[in-house]
Tab-separated table of C-alpha atoms in Angstrom:
chain	number	residue	atom	x	y	z
X	1	MET	CA	-226.744	42.432	35.596
X	2	ARG	CA	-227.643	40.063	32.716
X	3	ARG	CA	-225.079	40.012	29.938
X	4	GLY	CA	-225.998	38.685	26.534
X	5	PRO	CA	-228.655	39.465	23.978
X	6	PRO	CA	-231.179	42.187	24.761
X	7	SER	CA	-234.556	41.127	26.082
X	8	PRO	CA	-237.341	40.557	23.556
X	9	SER	CA	-238.963	43.801	24.618
X	10	SER	CA	-235.835	45.805	23.895
X	11	ARG	CA	-235.549	44.114	20.469
X	12	GLY	CA	-238.692	45.834	19.258
X	13	ALA	CA	-241.119	42.963	20.044
X	14	PRO	CA	-244.661	43.991	20.747
X	15	ASP	CA	-245.257	44.710	24.402
X	16	PRO	CA	-247.811	42.404	26.071
X	17	VAL	CA	-250.429	45.119	26.608
X	18	GLY	CA	-250.376	47.135	23.402
X	19	CYS	CA	-248.868	46.743	20.029
X	20	ARG	CA	-246.245	49.416	19.589
X	21	ARG	CA	-245.088	49.986	16.052
X	22	THR	CA	-241.932	47.961	15.275
X	23	ARG	CA	-239.525	47.989	12.385
X	24	ALA	CA	-241.309	44.978	11.031
X	25	THR	CA	-244.677	46.770	10.913
X	26	GLU	CA	-243.005	49.811	9.325
X	27	ALA	CA	-241.508	47.534	6.680
X	28	ASP	CA	-244.972	45.995	6.166
X	29	ALA	CA	-246.455	49.471	5.678
X	30	ALA	CA	-243.746	50.342	3.134
X	31	ARG	CA	-244.360	47.106	1.275
X	32	ASP	CA	-248.109	47.763	1.258
X	33	ALA	CA	-247.556	51.236	-0.144
X	34	VAL	CA	-245.582	49.734	-3.035
X	35	SER	CA	-247.960	46.792	-3.607
X	36	GLY	CA	-251.167	48.793	-3.173
X	37	GLY	CA	-251.925	46.788	-0.034
X	38	ARG	CA	-252.041	43.436	-1.789
X	39	ARG	CA	-250.579	40.504	0.111
X	40	SER	CA	-250.236	36.931	-0.810
X	41	ARG	CA	-253.039	34.746	0.526
X	42	ARG	CA	-251.122	31.509	0.062
X	43	ARG	CA	-251.768	29.307	3.076
X	44	ARG	CA	-249.494	26.772	4.708
X	45	GLY	CA	-250.624	23.747	6.601
X	46	GLY	CA	-253.598	22.816	4.471
X	47	SER	CA	-256.979	23.051	6.126
X	48	ARG	CA	-255.453	23.739	9.529
X	49	GLY	CA	-255.336	27.427	8.696
X	50	GLY	CA	-251.692	28.221	8.083
X	51	HIS	CA	-248.666	28.235	10.299
X	52	ALA	CA	-248.535	29.535	13.835
X	53	PHE	CA	-247.244	33.021	12.976
X	54	ASP	CA	-250.155	33.521	10.563
X	55	ARG	CA	-252.547	32.370	13.268
X	56	SER	CA	-251.211	34.783	15.832
X	57	VAL	CA	-251.389	37.661	13.339
X	58	ARG	CA	-255.064	36.822	12.753
X	59	GLY	CA	-255.665	36.800	16.530
X	60	GLU	CA	-256.054	33.003	16.790
X	61	PRO	CA	-254.443	31.398	19.843
X	62	VAL	CA	-250.921	29.960	19.462
X	63	TYR	CA	-248.795	28.246	22.066
X	64	THR	CA	-245.031	28.814	21.888
X	65	VAL	CA	-242.400	26.878	23.857
X	66	ARG	CA	-238.853	28.286	24.028
X	67	VAL	CA	-235.507	26.989	25.148
X	68	SER	CA	-232.284	29.069	25.192
X	69	ARG	CA	-228.687	28.118	25.676
X	70	ARG	CA	-225.303	29.849	25.544
X	71	PHE	CA	-222.064	28.419	24.230
X	72	ILE	CA	-218.787	29.385	22.515
X	73	ALA	CA	-217.930	28.240	19.010
X	74	GLN	CA	-215.483	29.339	16.332
X	75	HIS	CA	-215.642	29.955	12.606
X	76	PHE	CA	-214.141	31.982	9.805
X	77	LEU	CA	-216.061	33.391	6.870
X	78	THR	CA	-215.296	32.093	3.388
X	79	VAL	CA	-216.720	34.955	1.285
X	80	PRO	CA	-214.556	37.118	-0.910
X	81	ASP	CA	-212.797	39.862	1.044
X	82	PRO	CA	-214.191	38.884	4.505
X	83	GLY	CA	-211.903	41.270	6.349
X	84	PRO	CA	-211.054	40.229	9.938
X	85	GLU	CA	-213.967	37.801	9.910
X	86	GLY	CA	-211.946	35.654	7.504
X	87	GLU	CA	-209.634	34.705	10.360
X	88	LEU	CA	-210.615	31.999	12.834
X	89	HIS	CA	-212.405	33.699	15.723
X	90	SER	CA	-214.870	32.866	18.480
X	91	HIS	CA	-218.331	33.981	19.315
X	92	ARG	CA	-220.292	33.616	22.521
X	93	PHE	CA	-223.471	32.363	20.845
X	94	GLU	CA	-226.925	32.313	22.386
X	95	VAL	CA	-229.407	30.100	20.652
X	96	ASP	CA	-233.123	30.702	21.198
X	97	VAL	CA	-235.310	27.832	19.942
X	98	ALA	CA	-239.086	28.399	19.656
X	99	VAL	CA	-241.697	25.909	18.489
X	100	ALA	CA	-245.293	26.917	18.049
X	101	GLY	CA	-248.678	25.328	17.371
X	102	PRO	CA	-252.347	25.920	18.040
X	103	GLU	CA	-253.281	23.004	20.288
X	104	LEU	CA	-252.067	21.157	23.350
X	105	ASN	CA	-251.838	17.389	23.501
X	106	GLU	CA	-253.559	15.079	25.997
X	107	HIS	CA	-250.971	16.097	28.653
X	108	ASP	CA	-251.632	19.797	28.099
X	109	TYR	CA	-248.241	20.213	26.370
X	110	LEU	CA	-247.430	21.595	23.012
X	111	VAL	CA	-244.240	19.610	23.202
X	112	ASP	CA	-242.387	17.916	26.004
X	113	ILE	CA	-240.078	20.740	27.054
X	114	ASP	CA	-237.625	18.233	28.487
X	115	GLU	CA	-237.337	16.484	25.140
X	116	LEU	CA	-236.889	19.845	23.406
X	117	ALA	CA	-234.293	21.029	25.923
X	118	GLY	CA	-232.505	17.680	25.670
X	119	ARG	CA	-232.185	17.986	21.875
X	120	VAL	CA	-231.006	21.580	22.163
X	121	ASP	CA	-228.370	20.453	24.727
X	122	GLU	CA	-227.209	17.668	22.374
X	123	LEU	CA	-226.679	20.180	19.545
X	124	VAL	CA	-224.968	22.697	21.811
X	125	ASP	CA	-222.655	19.987	23.055
X	126	GLU	CA	-221.812	19.180	19.454
X	127	TYR	CA	-221.062	22.805	18.440
X	128	ALA	CA	-219.544	24.119	21.707
X	129	ASP	CA	-215.837	24.732	21.316
X	130	ALA	CA	-215.938	23.452	17.725
X	131	THR	CA	-214.982	25.199	14.519
X	132	LEU	CA	-218.172	25.430	12.422
X	133	ASN	CA	-216.228	25.272	9.183
X	134	ASP	CA	-215.182	21.700	10.115
X	135	ARG	CA	-218.695	20.407	10.714
X	136	PRO	CA	-220.270	18.349	7.920
X	137	ARG	CA	-223.435	20.520	7.535
X	138	PHE	CA	-221.278	23.551	6.746
X	139	GLU	CA	-219.239	21.839	4.054
X	140	GLY	CA	-219.413	23.991	0.909
X	141	TYR	CA	-221.174	26.815	2.724
X	142	ASN	CA	-220.097	30.100	4.316
X	143	PRO	CA	-220.641	29.481	8.070
X	144	SER	CA	-222.561	32.715	8.603
X	145	VAL	CA	-224.889	33.259	11.598
X	146	GLU	CA	-227.778	32.861	9.145
X	147	ARG	CA	-226.521	29.461	7.960
X	148	PHE	CA	-225.907	28.440	11.563
X	149	ALA	CA	-229.497	29.285	12.527
X	150	ARG	CA	-230.804	27.137	9.627
X	151	VAL	CA	-228.473	24.204	10.282
X	152	PHE	CA	-229.403	24.213	14.023
X	153	CYS	CA	-233.100	24.341	13.194
X	154	GLU	CA	-232.933	21.488	10.697
X	155	ARG	CA	-230.889	19.350	13.083
X	156	LEU	CA	-233.278	20.108	15.918
X	157	LEU	CA	-236.285	18.922	13.944
X	158	GLU	CA	-234.533	15.679	12.972
X	159	GLY	CA	-234.298	14.744	16.625
X	160	ILE	CA	-237.651	15.603	18.217
X	161	GLY	CA	-241.288	14.600	17.829
X	162	THR	CA	-243.027	17.239	15.759
X	163	ASP	CA	-246.701	16.310	16.315
X	164	GLY	CA	-248.593	19.475	17.103
X	165	ILE	CA	-245.784	21.801	16.007
X	166	GLU	CA	-246.610	24.097	13.087
X	167	THR	CA	-243.508	26.290	13.119
X	168	ALA	CA	-240.001	26.127	14.493
X	169	THR	CA	-237.804	29.197	14.792
X	170	VAL	CA	-234.165	29.319	15.735
X	171	THR	CA	-232.596	32.691	16.566
X	172	MET	CA	-228.812	32.548	16.809
X	173	TRP	CA	-227.148	35.509	18.590
X	174	GLU	CA	-223.477	35.870	17.779
X	175	ASP	CA	-223.029	38.743	20.195
X	176	GLU	CA	-225.209	41.218	22.164
X	177	ALA	CA	-226.218	43.176	19.052
X	178	ALA	CA	-226.281	40.760	16.117
X	179	ALA	CA	-228.533	37.781	15.470
X	180	ALA	CA	-230.150	35.893	12.630
X	181	SER	CA	-233.310	33.790	12.702
X	182	TYR	CA	-234.489	30.875	10.599
X	183	GLU	CA	-238.176	29.903	10.670
X	184	THR	CA	-239.759	26.937	8.923
X	185	ALA	CA	-243.198	25.337	8.737
X	186	VAL	CA	-243.285	21.861	10.256
X	187	GLY	CA	-245.395	18.800	9.578
X	188	GLU	CA	-246.917	19.681	6.244
């Protein structure tokens, strides 16, 4: 039996056939009720039509390439009154990296998955068995799972070709039930 984070379908993601109502759509409905249904029409990506998530919501095709890895790292929280999380402790992290864009290149790739996987492996090797608090990108910050997702995403994009990528998302699972994601537009 697979141990680790729940599958995307058990996390409330839309099923491939229908679109069941998820917490996100319920939150959208609540926001619409408060705002009278008005939503920002600000577009990212200039004339290309916004980032990949916006495209998929509008029914436009989007390619997504994912790479996942597991590793163990340590940290301690530095917020006031962190409770037991203020002590050095380990997590069995799972990082899920997703890059998305609307078009394939001349090789019918969105990205070279080997290049993407290689960069993810480099970062995992750097953070595996390390204390996050001691890493330069966490200096002056609380090494929360949210911060870790952002740092991992930023470092990832520094080391790969981003042509064709409109969004990058890193989801960092710190255990089977808790994760944080960081998504950013790329190549604007």
